CSV table of C-alpha atoms and ligand atoms in Angstrom, one decimal:
chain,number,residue,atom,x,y,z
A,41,UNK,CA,-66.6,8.3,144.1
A,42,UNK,CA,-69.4,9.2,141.7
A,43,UNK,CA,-71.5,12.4,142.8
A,44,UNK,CA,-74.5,12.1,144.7
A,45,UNK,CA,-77.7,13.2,142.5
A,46,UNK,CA,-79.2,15.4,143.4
A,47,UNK,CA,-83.3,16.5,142.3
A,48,UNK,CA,-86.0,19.2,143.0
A,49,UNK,CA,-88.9,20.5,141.8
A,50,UNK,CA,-90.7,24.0,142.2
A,51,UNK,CA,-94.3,24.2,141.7
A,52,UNK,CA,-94.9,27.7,139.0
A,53,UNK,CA,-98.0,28.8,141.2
A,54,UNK,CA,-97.0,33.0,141.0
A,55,UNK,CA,-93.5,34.9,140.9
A,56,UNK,CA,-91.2,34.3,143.8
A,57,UNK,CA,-90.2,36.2,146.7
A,58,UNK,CA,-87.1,37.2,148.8
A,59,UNK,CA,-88.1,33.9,151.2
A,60,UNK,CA,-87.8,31.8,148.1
A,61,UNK,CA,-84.6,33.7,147.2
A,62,UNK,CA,-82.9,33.0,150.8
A,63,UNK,CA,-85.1,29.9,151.4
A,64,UNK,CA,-84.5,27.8,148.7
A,65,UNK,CA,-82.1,29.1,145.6
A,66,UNK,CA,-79.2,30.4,147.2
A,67,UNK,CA,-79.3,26.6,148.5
A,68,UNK,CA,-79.7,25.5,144.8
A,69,UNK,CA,-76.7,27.9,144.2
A,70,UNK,CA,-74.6,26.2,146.4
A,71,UNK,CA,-75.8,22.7,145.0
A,72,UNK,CA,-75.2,23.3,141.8
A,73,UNK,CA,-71.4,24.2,142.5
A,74,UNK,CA,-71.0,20.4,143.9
A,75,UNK,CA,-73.6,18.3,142.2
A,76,UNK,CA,-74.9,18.2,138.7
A,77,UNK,CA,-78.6,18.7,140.1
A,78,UNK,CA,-82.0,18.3,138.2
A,79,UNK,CA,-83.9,21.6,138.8
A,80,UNK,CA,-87.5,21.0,137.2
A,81,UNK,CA,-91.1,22.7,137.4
A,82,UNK,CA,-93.5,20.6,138.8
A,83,UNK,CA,-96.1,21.6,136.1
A,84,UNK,CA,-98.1,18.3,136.7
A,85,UNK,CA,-98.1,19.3,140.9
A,86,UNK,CA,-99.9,22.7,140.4
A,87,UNK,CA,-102.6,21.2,138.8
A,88,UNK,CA,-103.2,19.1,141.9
A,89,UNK,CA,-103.8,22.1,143.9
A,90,UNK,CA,-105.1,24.5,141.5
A,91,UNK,CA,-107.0,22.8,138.6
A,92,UNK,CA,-109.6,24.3,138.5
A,93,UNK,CA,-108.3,28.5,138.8
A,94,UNK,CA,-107.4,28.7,135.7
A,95,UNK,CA,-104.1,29.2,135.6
A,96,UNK,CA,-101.5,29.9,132.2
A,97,UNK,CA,-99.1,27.4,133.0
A,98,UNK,CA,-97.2,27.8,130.3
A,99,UNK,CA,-96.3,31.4,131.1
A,100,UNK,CA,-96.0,30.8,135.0
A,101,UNK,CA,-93.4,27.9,133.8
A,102,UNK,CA,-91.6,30.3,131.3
A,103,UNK,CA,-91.2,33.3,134.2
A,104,UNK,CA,-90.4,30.8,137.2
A,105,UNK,CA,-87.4,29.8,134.9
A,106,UNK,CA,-86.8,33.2,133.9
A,107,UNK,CA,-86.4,34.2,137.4
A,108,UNK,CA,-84.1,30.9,138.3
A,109,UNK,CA,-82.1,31.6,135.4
A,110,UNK,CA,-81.6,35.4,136.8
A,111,UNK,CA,-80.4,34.3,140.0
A,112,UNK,CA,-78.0,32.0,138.5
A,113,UNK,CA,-79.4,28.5,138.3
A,114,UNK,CA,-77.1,27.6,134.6
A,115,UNK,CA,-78.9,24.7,132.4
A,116,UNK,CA,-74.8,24.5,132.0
A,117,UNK,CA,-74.2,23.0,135.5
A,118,UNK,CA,-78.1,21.7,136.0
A,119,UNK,CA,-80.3,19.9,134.2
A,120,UNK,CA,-83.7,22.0,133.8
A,121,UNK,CA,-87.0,20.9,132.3
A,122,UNK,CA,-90.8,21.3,132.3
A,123,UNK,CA,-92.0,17.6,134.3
A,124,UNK,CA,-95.1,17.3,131.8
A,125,UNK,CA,-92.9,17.3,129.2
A,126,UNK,CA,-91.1,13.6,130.1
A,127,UNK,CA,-94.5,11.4,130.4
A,128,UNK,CA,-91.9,8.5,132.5
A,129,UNK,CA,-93.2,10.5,135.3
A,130,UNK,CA,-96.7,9.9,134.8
A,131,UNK,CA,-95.8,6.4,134.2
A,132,UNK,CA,-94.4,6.0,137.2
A,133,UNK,CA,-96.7,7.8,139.0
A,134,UNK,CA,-99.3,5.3,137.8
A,135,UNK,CA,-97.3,2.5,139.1
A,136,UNK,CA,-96.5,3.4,142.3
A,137,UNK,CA,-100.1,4.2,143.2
A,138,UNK,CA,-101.1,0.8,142.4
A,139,UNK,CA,-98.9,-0.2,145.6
A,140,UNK,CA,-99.2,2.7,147.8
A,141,UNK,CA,-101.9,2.4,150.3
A,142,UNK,CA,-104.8,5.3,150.9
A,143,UNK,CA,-104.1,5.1,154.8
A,144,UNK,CA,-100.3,6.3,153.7
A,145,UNK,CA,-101.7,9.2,152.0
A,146,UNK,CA,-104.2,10.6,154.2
A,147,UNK,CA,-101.9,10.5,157.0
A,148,UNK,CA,-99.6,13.2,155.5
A,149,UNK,CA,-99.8,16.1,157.1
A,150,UNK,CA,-99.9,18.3,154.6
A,151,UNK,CA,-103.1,16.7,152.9
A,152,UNK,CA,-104.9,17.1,156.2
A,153,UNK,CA,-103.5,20.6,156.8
A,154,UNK,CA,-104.5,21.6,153.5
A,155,UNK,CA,-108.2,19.9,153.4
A,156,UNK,CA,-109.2,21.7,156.7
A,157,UNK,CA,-109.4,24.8,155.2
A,158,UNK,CA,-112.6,25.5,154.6
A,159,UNK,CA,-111.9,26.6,150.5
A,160,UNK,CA,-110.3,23.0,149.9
A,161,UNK,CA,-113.1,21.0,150.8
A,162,UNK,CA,-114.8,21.5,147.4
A,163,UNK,CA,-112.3,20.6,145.5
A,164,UNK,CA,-110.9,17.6,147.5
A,165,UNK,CA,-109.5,15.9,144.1
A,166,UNK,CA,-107.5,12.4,143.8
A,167,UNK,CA,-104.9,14.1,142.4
A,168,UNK,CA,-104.2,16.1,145.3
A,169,UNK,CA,-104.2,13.0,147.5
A,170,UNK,CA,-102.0,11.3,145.6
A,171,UNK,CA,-99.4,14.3,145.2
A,172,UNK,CA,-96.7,12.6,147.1
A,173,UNK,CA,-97.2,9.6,145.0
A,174,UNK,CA,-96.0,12.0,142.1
A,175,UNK,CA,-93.5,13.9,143.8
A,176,UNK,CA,-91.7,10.0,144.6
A,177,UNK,CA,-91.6,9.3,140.9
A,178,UNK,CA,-89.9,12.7,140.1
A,179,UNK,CA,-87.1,11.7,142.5
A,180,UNK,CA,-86.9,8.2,141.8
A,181,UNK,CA,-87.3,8.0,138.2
A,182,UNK,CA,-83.5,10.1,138.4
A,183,UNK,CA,-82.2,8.2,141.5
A,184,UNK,CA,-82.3,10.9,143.3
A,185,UNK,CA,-80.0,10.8,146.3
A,186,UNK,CA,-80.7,14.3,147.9
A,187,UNK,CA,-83.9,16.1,147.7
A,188,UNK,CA,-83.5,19.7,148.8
A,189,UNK,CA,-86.7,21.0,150.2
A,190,UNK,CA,-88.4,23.1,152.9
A,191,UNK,CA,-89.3,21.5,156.6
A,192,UNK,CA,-93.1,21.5,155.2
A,193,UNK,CA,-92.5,18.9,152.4
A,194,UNK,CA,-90.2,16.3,155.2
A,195,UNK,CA,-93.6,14.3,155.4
A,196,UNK,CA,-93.4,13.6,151.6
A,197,UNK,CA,-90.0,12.5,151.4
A,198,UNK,CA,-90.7,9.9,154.4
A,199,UNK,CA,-93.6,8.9,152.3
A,200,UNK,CA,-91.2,8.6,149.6
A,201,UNK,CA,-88.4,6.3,151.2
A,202,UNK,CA,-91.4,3.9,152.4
A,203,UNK,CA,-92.9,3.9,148.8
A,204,UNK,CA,-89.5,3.0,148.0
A,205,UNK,CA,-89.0,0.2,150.6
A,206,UNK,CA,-92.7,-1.5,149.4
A,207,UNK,CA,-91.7,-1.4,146.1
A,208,UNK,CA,-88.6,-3.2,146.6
A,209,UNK,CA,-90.6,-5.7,148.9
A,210,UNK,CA,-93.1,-5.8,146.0
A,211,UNK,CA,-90.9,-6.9,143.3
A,212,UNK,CA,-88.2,-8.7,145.2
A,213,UNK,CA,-85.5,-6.4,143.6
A,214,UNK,CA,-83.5,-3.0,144.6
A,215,UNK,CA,-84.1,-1.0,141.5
A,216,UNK,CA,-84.5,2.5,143.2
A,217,UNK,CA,-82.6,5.0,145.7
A,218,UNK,CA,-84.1,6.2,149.1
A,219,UNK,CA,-83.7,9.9,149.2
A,220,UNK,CA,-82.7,12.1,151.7
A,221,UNK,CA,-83.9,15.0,152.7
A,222,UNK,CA,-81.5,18.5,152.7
A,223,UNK,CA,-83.2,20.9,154.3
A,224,UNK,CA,-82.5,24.8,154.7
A,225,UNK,CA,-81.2,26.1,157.0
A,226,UNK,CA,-81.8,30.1,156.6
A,227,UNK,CA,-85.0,30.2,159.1
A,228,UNK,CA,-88.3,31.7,157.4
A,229,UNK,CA,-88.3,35.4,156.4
A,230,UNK,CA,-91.6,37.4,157.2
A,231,UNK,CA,-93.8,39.2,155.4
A,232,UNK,CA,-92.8,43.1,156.3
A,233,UNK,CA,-96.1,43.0,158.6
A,234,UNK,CA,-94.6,40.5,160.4
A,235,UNK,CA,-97.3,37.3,159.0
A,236,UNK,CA,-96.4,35.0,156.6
A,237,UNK,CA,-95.5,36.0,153.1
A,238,UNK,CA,-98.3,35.5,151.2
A,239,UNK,CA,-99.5,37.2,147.7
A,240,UNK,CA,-103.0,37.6,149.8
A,241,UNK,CA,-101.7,39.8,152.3
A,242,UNK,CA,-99.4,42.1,149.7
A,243,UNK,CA,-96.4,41.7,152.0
A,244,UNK,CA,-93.5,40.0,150.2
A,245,UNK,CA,-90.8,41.4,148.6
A,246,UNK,CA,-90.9,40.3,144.7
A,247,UNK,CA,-87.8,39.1,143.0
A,248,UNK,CA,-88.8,41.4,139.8
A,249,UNK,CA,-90.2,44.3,142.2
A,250,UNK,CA,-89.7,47.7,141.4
A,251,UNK,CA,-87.8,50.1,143.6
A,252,UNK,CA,-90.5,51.9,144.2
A,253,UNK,CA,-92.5,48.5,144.9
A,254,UNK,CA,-89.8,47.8,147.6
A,255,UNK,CA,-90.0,51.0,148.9
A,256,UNK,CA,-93.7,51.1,149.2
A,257,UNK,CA,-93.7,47.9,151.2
A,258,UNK,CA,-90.6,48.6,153.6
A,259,UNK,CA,-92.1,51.3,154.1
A,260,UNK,CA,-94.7,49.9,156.0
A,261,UNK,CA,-93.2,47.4,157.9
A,262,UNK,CA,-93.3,46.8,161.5
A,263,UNK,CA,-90.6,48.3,163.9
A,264,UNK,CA,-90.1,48.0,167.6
A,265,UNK,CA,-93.4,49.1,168.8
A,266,UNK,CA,-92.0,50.8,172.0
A,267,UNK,CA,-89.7,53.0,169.9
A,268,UNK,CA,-92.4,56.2,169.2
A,269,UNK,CA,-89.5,58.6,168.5
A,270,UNK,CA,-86.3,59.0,167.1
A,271,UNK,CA,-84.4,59.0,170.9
A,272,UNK,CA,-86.4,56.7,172.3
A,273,UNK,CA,-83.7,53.3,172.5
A,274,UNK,CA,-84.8,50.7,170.5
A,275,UNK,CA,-84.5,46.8,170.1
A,276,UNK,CA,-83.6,45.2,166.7
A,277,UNK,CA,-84.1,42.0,167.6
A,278,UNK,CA,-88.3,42.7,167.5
A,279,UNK,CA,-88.0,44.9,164.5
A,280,UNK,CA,-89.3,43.2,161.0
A,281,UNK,CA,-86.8,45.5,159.3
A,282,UNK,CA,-83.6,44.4,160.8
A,283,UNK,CA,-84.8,40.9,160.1
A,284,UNK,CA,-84.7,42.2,156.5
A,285,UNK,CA,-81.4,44.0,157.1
A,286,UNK,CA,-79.9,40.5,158.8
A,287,UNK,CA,-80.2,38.9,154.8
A,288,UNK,CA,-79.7,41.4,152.9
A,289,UNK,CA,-77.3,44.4,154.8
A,290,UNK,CA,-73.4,43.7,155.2
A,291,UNK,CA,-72.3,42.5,158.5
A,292,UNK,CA,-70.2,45.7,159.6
A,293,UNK,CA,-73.4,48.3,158.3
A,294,UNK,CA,-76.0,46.0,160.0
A,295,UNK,CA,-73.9,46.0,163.0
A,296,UNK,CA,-73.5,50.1,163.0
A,297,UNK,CA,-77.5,50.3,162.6
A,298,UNK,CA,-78.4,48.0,165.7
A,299,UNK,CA,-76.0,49.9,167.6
A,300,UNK,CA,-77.3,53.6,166.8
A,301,UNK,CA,-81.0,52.1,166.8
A,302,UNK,CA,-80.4,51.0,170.5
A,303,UNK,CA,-79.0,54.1,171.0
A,304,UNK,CA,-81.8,55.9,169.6
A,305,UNK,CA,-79.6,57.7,167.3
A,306,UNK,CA,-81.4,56.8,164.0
A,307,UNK,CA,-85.0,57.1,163.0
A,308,UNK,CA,-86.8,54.1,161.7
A,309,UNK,CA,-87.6,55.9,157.8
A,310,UNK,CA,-83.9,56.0,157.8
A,311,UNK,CA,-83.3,52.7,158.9
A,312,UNK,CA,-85.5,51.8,156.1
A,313,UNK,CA,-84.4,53.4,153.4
A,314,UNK,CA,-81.1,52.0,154.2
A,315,UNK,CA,-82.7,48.5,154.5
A,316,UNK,CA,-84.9,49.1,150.9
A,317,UNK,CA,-81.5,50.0,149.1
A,318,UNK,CA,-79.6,47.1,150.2
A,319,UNK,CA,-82.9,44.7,149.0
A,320,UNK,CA,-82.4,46.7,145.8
A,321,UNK,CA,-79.3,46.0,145.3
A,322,UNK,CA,-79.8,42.1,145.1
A,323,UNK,CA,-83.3,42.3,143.5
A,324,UNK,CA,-82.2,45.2,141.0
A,325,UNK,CA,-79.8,42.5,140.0
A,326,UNK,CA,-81.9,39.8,139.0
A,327,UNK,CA,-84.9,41.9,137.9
A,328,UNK,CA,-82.3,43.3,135.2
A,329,UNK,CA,-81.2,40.1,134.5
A,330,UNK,CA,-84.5,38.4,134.1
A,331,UNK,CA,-85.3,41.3,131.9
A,332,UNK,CA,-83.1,40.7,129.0
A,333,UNK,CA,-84.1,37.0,129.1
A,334,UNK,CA,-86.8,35.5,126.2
A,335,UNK,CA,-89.3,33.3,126.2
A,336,UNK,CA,-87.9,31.7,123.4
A,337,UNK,CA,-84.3,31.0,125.2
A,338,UNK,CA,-86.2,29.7,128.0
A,339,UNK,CA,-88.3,27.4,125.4
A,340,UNK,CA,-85.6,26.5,123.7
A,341,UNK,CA,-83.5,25.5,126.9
A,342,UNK,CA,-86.5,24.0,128.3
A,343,UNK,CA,-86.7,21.7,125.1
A,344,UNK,CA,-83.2,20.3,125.5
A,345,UNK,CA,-83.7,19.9,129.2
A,346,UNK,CA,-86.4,17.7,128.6
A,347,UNK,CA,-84.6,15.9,125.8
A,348,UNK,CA,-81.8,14.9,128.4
A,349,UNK,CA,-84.6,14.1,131.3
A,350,UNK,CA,-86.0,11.5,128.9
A,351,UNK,CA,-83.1,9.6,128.1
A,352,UNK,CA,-82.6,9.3,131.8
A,353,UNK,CA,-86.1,8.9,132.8
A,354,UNK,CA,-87.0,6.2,129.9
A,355,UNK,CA,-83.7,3.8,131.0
A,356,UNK,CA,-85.2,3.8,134.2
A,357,UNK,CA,-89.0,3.1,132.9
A,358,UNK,CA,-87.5,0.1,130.8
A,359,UNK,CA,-86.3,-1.5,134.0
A,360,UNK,CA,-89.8,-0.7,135.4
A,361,UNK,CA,-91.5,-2.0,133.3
A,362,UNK,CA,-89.3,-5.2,132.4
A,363,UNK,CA,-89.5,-5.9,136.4
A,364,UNK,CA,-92.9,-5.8,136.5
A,365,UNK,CA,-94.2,-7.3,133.1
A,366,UNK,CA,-91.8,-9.1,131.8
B,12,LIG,N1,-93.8,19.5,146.4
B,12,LIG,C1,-92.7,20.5,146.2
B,12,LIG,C2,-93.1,21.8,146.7
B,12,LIG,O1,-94.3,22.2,146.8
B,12,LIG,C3,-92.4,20.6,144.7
B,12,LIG,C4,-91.9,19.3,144.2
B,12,LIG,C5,-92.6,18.5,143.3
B,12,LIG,C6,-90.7,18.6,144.5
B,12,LIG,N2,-91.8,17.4,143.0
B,12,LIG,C7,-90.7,17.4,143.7
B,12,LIG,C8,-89.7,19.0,145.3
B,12,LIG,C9,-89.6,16.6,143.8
B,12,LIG,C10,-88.6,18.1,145.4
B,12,LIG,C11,-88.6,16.9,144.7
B,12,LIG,O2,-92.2,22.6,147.1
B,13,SF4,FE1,-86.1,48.7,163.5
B,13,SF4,FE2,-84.3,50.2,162.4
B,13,SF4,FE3,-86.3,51.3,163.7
B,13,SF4,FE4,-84.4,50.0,165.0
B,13,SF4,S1,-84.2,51.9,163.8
B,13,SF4,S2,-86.6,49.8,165.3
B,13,SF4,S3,-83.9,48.4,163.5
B,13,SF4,S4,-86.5,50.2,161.8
């Protein structure tokens, strides 16, 4: 039986963070042991968000890859390109929003999420409402079977399977795939104040932080408020910090430090500097790693990837378009 294909694509908005790390690409890890996946950066979907902030998309492109590469994503087991690079996606795109309807679209959650916060208003662009109209051609164009994602993006990829099923009704032939959905399972790391991680609020853990950086924020992060000294009991399961220590601190340490913390037989500046050297540990790693990678290896890989996306991506197009015009 032929492996299922798997695609997905990462928007390079800003450098990514221990939730991406635990969220999402230790799940492309695994993926890429089974599958041959198609890892790509959705160049194309941060303009539809951020057009007009000015933003070096070139250079977010070459670090986001740089920092995929550094965990271990290998253009030898995945195939990894830049989306404006193979224009078949922008053909496609066009062609499924002739048939997808505006209703469809501003149902999605996430467009009506987005658009009432008050700083989206202004810049309420097509683009952005069409964004799951884009993010379909990227997994269709490549028959994409499974579509790893986060629970936020489900509404697109329901969208998808029903852009799909219309276009099939459409044109009275089965041309594409519905994808599926794979979603992860590690639940949503915090911020170390306990909010969201967001670059606005300064409270994520960086995949190329320093230790200092790591220290600095660790620091700071919120313990079990009724523990005011060291022999006061405490209870982990409140604390920010052994959240971090549940991802990142060996099961038999992590299991000595809830025990002396309920026994109020460790202070919390310990408990964190335990907690900051085991985040070192994996994020040393990979900042070392990303380090001694170029730009030019990533532009280099980056222009093979996109050489092997277009072969795939044109076949398809050709069978689009010979559908449809022919
Ligand atoms: N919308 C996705 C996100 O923000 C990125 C993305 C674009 C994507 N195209 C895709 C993910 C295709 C999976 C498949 O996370
Ligand atoms: Fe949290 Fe550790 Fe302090 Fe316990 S000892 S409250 S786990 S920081």
């Amino acid at each position: 039986m032929a492996k299922k294909r798997v695609v997905s694509g990462m928007r390079p908005t800003g450098k990514l963070h221990l939730g991406h790390y635990f969220g999402v690409l230790k799940n492309w890890l695994n993926l890429q042991e089974e599958y041959s996946p198609i890892f790509f950066v959705a160049d194309w979907h941060a303009l539809s968000t951020k057009y007009d902030e000015g933003l070096n998309l070139n250079q977010l492109s070459l670090e986001l890859v740089k920092e995929w590469l550094a965990v271990g994503i290998s253009p030898e087991k995945s195939l990894i390109f830049r989306q404006s690079d193979v224009k078949e996606h922008a053909e496609l795109y066009l062609i499924l929003n002739m048939i997808t309807p505006i209703s469809w679209l501003e149902r999605n959650p996430t467009y009506k999420e987005t658009l009432a916060q008050p700083e989206y208003k202004e810049k309420n662009n097509a683009g952005f409402l069409t964004y799951p109209v884009l993010q379909t051609a990227d997994i269709i164009l490549y028959d994409g079977e499974i579509v790893p994602i986060g629970e936020d993006q489900r509404p697109h990829l329901e969208l998808a399977r029903e852009i799909v099923r219309r276009f099939h009704f459409l044109f009275k032939r089965e041309i594409f795939v519905e994808p599926q959905e794979l979603l992860t399972e590690t639940p949503r790391l915090p911020g170390v104040d306990g909010r969201k991680m967001s670059k606005s609020y300064n409270n994520a853990i960086y995949l190329d932080d320093t230790p200092e950086e790591i220290w600095n924020k660790v620091r700071r992060a919120v313990t079990d408020p009724q523990r005011i000294r060291k022999s006061d009991p405490g209870n982990p399961e409140v604390c920010i910090v052994y959240q971090y220590h549940k991802i990142v601190t060996p099961d038999e340490e992590r299991e000595e430090i809830a025990q002396l913390c309920r026994q109020g037989k460790i202070g919390c500046v310990e408990c964190k500097k335990r907690c900051a050297s085991n985040i070192e540990k994996i994020v040393g790693t990979i900042r070392e790693r990303k380090r001694e990678i170029s730009d030019e290896e990533v532009e280099n890989l980056l222009s093979q990837g996109g050489e092997r996306a277009r072969e795939l991506a044109s076949k398809k197009m050709e069978e689009v378009n010979r559908l449809i015009f022919h």
